[in-house]
Tab-separated table of C-alpha atoms in Angstrom:
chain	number	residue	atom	x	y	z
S	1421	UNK	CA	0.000	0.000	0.000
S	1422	UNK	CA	1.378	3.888	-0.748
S	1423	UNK	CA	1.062	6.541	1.915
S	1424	UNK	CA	-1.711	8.915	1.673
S	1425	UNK	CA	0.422	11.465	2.856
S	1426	UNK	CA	2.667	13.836	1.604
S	1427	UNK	CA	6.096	12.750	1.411
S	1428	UNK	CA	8.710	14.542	3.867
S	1429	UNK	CA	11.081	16.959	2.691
S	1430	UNK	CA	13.884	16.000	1.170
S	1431	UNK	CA	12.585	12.639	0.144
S	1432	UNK	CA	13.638	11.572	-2.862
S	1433	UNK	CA	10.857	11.563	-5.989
S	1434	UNK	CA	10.862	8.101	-7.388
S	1435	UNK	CA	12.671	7.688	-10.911
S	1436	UNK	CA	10.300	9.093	-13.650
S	1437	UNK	CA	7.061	6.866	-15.519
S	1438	UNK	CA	7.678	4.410	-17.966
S	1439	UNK	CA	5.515	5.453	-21.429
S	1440	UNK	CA	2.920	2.444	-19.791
S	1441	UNK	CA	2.675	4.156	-16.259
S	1442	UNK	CA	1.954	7.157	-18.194
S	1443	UNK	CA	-0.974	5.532	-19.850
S	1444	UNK	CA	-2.183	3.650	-17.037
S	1445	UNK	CA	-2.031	6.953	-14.732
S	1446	UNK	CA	-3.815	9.089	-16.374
S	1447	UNK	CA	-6.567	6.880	-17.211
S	1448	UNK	CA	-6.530	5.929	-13.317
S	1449	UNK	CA	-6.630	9.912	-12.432
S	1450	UNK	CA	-9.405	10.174	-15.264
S	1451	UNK	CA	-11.642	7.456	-14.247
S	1452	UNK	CA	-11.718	8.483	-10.522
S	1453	UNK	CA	-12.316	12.262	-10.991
S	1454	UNK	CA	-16.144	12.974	-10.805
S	1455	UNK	CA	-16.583	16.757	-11.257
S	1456	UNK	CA	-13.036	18.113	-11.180
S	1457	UNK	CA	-10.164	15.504	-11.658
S	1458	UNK	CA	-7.358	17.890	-10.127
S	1459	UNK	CA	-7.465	16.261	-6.696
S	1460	UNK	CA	-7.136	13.093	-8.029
S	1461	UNK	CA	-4.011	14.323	-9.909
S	1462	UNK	CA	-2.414	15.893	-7.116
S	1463	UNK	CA	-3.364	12.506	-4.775
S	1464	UNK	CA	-1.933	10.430	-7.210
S	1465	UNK	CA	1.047	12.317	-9.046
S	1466	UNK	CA	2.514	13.452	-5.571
S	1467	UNK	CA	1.251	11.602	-2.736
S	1468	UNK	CA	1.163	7.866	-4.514
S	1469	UNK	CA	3.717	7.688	-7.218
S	1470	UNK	CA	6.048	10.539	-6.052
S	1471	UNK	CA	6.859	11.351	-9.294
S	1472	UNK	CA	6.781	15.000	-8.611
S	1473	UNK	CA	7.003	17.638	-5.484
S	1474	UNK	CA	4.105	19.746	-4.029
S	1475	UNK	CA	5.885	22.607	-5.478
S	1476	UNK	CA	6.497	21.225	-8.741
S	1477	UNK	CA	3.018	19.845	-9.075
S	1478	UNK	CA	1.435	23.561	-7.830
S	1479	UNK	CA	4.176	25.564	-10.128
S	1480	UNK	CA	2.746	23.495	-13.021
S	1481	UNK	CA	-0.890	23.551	-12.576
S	1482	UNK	CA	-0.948	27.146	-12.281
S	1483	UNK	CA	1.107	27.342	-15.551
S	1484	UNK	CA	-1.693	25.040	-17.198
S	1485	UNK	CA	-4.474	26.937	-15.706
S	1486	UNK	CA	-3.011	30.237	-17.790
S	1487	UNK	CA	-2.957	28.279	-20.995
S	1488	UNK	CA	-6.614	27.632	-23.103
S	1489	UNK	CA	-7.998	24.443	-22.581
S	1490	UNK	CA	-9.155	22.190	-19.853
S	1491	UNK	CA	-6.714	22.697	-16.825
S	1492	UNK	CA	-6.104	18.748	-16.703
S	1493	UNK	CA	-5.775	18.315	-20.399
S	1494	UNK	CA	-2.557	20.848	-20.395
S	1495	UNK	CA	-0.733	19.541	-17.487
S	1496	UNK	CA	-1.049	15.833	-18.777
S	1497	UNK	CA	0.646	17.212	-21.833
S	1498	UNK	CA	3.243	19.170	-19.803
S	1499	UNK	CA	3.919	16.242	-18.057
S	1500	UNK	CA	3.950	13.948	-20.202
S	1501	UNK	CA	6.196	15.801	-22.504
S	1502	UNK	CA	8.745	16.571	-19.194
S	1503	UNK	CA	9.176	13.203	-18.218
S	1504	UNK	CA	8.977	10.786	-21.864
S	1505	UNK	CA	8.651	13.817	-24.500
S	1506	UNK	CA	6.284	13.932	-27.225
S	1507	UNK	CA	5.401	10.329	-27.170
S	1508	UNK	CA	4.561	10.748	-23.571
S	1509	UNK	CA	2.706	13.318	-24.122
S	1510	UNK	CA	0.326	11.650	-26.139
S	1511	UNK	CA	0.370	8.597	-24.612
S	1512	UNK	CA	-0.895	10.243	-21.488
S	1513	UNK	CA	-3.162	12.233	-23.222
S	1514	UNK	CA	-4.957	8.684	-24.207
S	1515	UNK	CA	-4.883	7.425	-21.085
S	1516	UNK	CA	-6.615	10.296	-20.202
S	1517	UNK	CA	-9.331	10.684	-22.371
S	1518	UNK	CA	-9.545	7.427	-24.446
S	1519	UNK	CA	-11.731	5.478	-21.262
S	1520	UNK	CA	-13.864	8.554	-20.012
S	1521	UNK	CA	-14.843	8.742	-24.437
S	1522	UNK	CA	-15.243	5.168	-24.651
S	1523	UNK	CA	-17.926	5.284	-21.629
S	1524	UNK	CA	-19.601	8.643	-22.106
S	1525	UNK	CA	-20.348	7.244	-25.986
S	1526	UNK	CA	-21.515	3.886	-24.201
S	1527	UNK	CA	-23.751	6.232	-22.075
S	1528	UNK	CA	-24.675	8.213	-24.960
S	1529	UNK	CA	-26.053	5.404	-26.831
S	1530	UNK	CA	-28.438	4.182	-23.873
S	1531	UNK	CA	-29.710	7.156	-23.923
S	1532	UNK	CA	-30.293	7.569	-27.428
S	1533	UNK	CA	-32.836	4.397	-26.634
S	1534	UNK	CA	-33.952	5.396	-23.396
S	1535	UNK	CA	-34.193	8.936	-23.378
S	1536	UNK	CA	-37.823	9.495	-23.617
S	1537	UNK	CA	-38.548	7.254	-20.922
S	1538	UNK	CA	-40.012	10.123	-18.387
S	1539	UNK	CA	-38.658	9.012	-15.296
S	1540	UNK	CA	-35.114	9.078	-16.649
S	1541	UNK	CA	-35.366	12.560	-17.992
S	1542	UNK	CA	-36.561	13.651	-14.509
S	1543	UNK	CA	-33.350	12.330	-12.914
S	1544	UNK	CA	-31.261	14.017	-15.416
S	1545	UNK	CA	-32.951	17.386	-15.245
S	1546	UNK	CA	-32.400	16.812	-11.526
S	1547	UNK	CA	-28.803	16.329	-11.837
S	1548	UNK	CA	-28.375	19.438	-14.244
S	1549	UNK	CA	-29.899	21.643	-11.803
S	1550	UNK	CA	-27.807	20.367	-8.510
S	1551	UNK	CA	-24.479	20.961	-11.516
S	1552	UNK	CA	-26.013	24.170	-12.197
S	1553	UNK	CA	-25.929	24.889	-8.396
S	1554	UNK	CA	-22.324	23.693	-7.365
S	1555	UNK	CA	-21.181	26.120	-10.489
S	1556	UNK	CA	-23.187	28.761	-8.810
S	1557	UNK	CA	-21.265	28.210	-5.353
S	1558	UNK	CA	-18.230	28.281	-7.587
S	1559	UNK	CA	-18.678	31.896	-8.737
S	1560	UNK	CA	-19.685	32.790	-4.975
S	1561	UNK	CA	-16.510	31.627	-3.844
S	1562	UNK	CA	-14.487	33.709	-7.074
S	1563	UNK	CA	-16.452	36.563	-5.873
S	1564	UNK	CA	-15.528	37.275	-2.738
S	1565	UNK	CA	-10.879	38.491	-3.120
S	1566	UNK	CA	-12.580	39.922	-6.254
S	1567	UNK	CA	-14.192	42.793	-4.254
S	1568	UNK	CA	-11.430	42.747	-1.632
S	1569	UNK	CA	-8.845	45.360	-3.771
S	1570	UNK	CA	-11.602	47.788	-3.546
S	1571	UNK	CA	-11.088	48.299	-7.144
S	1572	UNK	CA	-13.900	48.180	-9.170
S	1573	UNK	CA	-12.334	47.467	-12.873
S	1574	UNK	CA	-12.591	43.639	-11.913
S	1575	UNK	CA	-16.333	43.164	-10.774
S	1576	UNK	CA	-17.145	45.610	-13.855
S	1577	UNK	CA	-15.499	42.979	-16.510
S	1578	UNK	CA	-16.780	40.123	-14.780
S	1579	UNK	CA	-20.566	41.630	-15.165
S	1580	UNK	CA	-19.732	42.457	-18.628
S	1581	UNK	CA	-18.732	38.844	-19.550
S	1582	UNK	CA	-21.553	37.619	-17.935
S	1583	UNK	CA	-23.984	39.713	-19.933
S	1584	UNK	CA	-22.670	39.557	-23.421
S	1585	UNK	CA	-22.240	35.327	-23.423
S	1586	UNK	CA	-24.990	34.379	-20.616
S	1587	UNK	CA	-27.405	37.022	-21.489
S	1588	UNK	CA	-27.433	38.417	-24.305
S	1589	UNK	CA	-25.617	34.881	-26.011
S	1590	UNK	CA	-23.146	36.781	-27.675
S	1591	UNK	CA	-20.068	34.603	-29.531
S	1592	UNK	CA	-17.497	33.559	-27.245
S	1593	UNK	CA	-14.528	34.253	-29.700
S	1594	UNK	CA	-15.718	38.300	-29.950
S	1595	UNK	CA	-16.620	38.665	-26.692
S	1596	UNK	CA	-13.636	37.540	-24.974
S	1597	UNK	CA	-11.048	39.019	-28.217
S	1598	UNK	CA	-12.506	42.493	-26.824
S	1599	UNK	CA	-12.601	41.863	-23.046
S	1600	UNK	CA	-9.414	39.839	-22.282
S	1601	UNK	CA	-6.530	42.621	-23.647
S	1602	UNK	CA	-8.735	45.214	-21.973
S	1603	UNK	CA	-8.733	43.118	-18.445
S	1604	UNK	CA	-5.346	42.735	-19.088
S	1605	UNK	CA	-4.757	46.134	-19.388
S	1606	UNK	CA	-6.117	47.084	-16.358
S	1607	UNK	CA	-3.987	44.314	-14.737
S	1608	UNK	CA	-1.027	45.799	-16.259
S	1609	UNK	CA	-1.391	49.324	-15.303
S	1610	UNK	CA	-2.408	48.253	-11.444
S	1611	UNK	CA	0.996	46.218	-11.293
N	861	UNK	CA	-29.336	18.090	-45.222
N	862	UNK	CA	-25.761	18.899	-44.989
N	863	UNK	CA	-23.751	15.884	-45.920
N	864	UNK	CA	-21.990	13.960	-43.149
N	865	UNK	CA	-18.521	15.083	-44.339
N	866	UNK	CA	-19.480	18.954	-43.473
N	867	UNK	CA	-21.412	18.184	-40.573
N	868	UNK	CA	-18.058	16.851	-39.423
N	869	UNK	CA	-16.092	19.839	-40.647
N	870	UNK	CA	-18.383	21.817	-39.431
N	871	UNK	CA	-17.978	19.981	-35.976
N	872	UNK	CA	-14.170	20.279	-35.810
N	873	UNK	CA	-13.991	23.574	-37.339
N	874	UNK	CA	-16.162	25.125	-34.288
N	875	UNK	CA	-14.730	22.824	-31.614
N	876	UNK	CA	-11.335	23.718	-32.306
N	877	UNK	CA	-12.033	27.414	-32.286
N	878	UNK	CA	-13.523	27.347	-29.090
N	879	UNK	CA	-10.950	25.227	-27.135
N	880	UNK	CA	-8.510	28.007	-28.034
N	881	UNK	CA	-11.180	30.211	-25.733
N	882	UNK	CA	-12.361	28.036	-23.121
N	883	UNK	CA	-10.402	29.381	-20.210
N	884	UNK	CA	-9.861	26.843	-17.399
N	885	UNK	CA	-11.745	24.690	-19.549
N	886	UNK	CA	-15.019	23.321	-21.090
N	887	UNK	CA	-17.052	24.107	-17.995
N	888	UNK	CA	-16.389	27.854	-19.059
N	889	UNK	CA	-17.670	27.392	-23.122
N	890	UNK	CA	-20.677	26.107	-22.161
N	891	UNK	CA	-23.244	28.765	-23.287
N	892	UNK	CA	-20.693	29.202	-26.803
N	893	UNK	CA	-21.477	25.431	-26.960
N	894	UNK	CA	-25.215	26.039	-26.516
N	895	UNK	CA	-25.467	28.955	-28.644
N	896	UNK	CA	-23.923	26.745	-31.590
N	897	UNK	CA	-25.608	23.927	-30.863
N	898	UNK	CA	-28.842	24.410	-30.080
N	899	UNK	CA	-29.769	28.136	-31.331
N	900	UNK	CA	-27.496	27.899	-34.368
N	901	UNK	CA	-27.376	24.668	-35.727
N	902	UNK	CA	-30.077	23.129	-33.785
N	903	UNK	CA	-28.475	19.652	-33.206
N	904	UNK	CA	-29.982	19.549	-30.211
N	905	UNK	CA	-33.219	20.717	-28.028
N	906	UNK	CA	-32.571	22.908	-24.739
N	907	UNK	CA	-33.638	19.672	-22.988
N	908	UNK	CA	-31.340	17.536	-25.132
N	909	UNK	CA	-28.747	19.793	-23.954
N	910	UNK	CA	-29.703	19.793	-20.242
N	911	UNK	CA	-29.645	15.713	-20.669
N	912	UNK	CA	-26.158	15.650	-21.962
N	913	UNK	CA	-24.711	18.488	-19.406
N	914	UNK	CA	-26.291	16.164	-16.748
N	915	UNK	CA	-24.838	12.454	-18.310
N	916	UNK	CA	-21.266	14.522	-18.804
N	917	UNK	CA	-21.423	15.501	-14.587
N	918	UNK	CA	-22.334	11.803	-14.192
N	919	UNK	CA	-19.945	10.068	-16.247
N	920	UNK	CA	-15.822	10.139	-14.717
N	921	UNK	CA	-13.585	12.009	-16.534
N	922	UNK	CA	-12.385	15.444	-17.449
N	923	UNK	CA	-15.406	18.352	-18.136
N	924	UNK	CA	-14.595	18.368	-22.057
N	925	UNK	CA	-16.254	15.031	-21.946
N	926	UNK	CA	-19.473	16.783	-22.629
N	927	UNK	CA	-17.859	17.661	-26.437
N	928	UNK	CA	-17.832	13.760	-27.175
N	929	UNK	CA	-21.522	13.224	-25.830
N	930	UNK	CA	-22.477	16.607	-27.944
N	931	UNK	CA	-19.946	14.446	-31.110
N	932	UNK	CA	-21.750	11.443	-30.194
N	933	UNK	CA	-25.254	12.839	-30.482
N	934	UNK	CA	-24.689	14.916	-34.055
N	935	UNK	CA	-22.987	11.971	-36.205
N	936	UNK	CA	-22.322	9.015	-33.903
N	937	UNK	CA	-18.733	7.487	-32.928
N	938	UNK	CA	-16.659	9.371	-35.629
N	939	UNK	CA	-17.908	12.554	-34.931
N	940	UNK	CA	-17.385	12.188	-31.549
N	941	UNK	CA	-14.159	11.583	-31.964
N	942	UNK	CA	-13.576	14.714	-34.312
N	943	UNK	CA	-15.137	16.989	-31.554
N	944	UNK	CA	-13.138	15.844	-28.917
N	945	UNK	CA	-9.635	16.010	-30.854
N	946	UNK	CA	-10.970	19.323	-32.423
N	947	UNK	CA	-11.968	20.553	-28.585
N	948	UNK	CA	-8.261	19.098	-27.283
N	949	UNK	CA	-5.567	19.499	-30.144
N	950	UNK	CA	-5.152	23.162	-30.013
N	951	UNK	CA	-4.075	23.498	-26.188
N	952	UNK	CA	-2.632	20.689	-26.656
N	953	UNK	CA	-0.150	21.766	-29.013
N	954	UNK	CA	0.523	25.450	-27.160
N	955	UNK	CA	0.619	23.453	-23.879
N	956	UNK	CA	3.317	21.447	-25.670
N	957	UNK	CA	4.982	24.410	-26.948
N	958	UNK	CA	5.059	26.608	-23.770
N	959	UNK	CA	5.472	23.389	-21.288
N	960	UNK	CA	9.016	23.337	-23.147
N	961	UNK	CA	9.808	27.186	-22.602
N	962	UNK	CA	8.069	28.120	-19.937
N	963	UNK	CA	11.083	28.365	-17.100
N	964	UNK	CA	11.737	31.069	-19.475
N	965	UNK	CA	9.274	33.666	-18.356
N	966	UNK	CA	7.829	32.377	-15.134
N	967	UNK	CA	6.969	35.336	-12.965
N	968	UNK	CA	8.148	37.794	-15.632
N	969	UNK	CA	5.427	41.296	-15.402
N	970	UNK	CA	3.158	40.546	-18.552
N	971	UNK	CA	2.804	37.001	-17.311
N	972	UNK	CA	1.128	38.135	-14.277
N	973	UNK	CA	-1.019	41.105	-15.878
N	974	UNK	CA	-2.488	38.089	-17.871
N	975	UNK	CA	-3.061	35.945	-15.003
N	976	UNK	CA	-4.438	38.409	-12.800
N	977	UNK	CA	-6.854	39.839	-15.915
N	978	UNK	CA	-8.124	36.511	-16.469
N	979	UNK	CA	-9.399	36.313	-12.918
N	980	UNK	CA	-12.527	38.252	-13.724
N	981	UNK	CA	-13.048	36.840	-17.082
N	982	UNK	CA	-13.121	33.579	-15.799
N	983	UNK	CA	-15.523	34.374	-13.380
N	984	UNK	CA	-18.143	35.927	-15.474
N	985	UNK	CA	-17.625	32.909	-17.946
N	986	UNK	CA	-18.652	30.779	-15.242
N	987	UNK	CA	-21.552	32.468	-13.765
N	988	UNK	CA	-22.556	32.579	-17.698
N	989	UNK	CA	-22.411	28.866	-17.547
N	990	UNK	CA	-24.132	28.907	-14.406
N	991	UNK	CA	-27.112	30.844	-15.759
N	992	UNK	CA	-27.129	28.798	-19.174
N	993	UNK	CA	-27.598	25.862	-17.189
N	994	UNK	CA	-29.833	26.983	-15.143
N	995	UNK	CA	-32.147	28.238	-17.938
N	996	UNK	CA	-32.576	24.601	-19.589
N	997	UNK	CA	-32.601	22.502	-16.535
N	998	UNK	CA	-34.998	24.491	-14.125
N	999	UNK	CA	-37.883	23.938	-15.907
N	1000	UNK	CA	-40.661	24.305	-12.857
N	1001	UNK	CA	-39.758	25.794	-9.137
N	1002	UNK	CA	-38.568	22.403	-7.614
N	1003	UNK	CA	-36.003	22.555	-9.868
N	1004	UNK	CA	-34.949	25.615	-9.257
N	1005	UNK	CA	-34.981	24.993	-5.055
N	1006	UNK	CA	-32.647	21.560	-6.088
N	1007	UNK	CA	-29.923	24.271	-7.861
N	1008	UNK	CA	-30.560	27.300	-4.818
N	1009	UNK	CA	-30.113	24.265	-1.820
N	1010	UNK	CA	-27.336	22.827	-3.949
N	1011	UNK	CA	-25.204	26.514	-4.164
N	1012	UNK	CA	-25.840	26.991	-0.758
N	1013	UNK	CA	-24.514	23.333	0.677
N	1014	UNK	CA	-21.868	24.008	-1.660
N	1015	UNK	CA	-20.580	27.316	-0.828
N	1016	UNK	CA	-20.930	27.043	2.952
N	1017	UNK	CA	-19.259	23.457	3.230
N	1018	UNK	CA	-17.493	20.700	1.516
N	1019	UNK	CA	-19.438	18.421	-0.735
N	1020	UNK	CA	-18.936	15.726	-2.821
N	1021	UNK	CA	-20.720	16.159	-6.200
N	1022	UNK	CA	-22.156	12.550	-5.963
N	1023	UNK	CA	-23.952	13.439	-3.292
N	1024	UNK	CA	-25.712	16.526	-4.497
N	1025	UNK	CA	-26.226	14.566	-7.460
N	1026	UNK	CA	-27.593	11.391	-6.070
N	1027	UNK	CA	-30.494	13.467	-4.374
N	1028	UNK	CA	-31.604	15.435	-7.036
N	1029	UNK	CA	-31.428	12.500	-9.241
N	1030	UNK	CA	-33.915	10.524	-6.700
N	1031	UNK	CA	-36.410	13.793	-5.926
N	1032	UNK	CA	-36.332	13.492	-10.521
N	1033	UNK	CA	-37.499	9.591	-9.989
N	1034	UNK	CA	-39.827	10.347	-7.492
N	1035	UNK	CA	-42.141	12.645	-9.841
N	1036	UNK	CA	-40.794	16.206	-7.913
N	1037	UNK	CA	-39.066	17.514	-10.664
């Protein structure tokens, strides 16, 4: 059995994945994340295998989380790419995705045949609205160090993205082309 | 009719132009994904959509899952697996780009103007999502209470989403929703 704890200090990481831990990783991180896979990652990549430091593993993810693209997606890439290059990279990549697409299709095709069944769409709807609620604690949590600076450039462009793609259903690509260099901006000129 | 060949063009085209602006992920192109699909294109009916948000949430994996199910349910197994390459290859390859550079310009200025003026962005993408949600799944008032009680057991303590899930699933079987 591996510790659930983090290692101590000074411990040394364990020599890097083979291309088939790589796979077999990532599907394993995949497969056990319901609704956000990144403490999964973190349990398994640090705690388990010890193939990389709390550090590393935090200096990383917030590298990913600046990059497009699902959060998870990037650092398997980055990961994969650091430890068994471009192979690894993709490699981990299936791992990660090939068994969650395999079963969502499987799921997809039940309900192709049992969708209409009434009781089954009541569950779903259900589930949708208790998703629709933990994304609505999310933003209540971003909210609050949004306010804290005072400054109100930040709440303004958050209201403003909210309103032109969940309002008024604006395109994405427009929307965020004109909002992102001026958020930026502001960022810049606070620094 | 479009022929299956555009529909899949079509597919990967728009998929892979909105991966390159899903910040922090798929969660956050969720009403661009409904606009396309549904209003646009109509692949799909607001309740078709609510469906395949829900059996995405239910099914392990990373968020961008919901792009194969979306695949899945325009033209089958191939077109699932064009959306989901479309939705994945383009931060793949700048996350493969920049994961080789980056100890370049870690913690230089413009590097944390970005990250600090995504902040907002990101949080007004996700409300959006919120809302878009919200507007195909609560369909009568219980509803609506099952996403209110949800946000609140979620913001004021720690909750596993199977949980949340599992209830509002059972009140759906019950006849309450």
């Amino acid at each position: 059995m591996t510790s659930e704890t983090d290692p101590k200090p000074g411990q040394a990481l364990l020599s890097p994945p083979t291309i088939g831990q790589l796979f077999t990783t990532f599907a394993a991180i995949s497969l056990s994340g319901f609704g956000g896979v990144l403490a999964w990652a973190r349990r398994i990549l640090v705690e388990q295998r010890r193939w990389l430091t709390a550090d590393q593993f935090n200096e990383t993810f917030a590298l990913c989380s600046f990059l497009p693209g699902g959060n998870i997606v990037n650092f398997c890439v980055i990961f994969g790419t650091r430890t068994r290059g471009p192979l690894g990279a993709l490699v981990a990549l299936g791992g990660l995705l090939g068994p969650p697409m395999i079963l969502v299709m499987i799921v997809g095709a039940v309900y192709a045949h049992y969708g209409d069944v009434p009781v089954l769409h009541r569950m779903l709807t259900g589930v949708a609205a208790a998703a629709a609620g933990l994304m609505l604690a999310a933003v209540a949590k971003m909210v609050r160090p949004l306010f804290k600076n005072r400054a109100v450039a930040g709440p303004a462009i958050a209201l403003a993205t909210f309103l032109a793609i969940g309002i008024l259903h604006w395109p994405l690509a427009l929307v965020l082309l004109a909002i992102v260099p001026a958020s930026v901006a502001v960022a810049w000129r606070r620094a | 009719m479009k022929s299956e060949a555009g529909t899949l063009l079509t597919l990967a085209a728009f998929f892979a132009l909105t991966s390159l602006f899903a910040i922090g992920g798929a969660n956050s192109a969720i009403p661009e994904i409904h606009r396309f699909a549904v209003d646009v294109q109509h692949w799909l009916s607001d309740r078709q959509f609510a469906d395949s948000f829900a059996l995405a949430q239910l099914t392990p994996g990373p968020n961008l899952i919901i792009v194969t199910l979306i695949g899945y349910r325009v033209g089958g197994i191939a077109a699932a697996i064009v959306a989901t390459l479309a939705m994945c290859a383009p931060p793949c390859v700048i996350a493969y780009l920049v994961g080789r550079t980056a100890e370049r310009f870690k913690g230089a200025a413009w590097h944390n103007a970005i990250s600090r003026g995504l902040v907002p962005v990101t949080l007004g993408l996700t409300a959006a999502s919120a809302i878009v949600i919200v507007s195909v799944a609560d369909i009568n008032w219980v509803a609506g209470v099952v996403t209110l009680a949800t946000a609140v057991t979620a913001f004021s303590m720690r909750l596993h989403p199977l949980w949340a899930f599992a209830v509002a699933a059972l009140l759906g079987a019950v006849g309450l929703i």
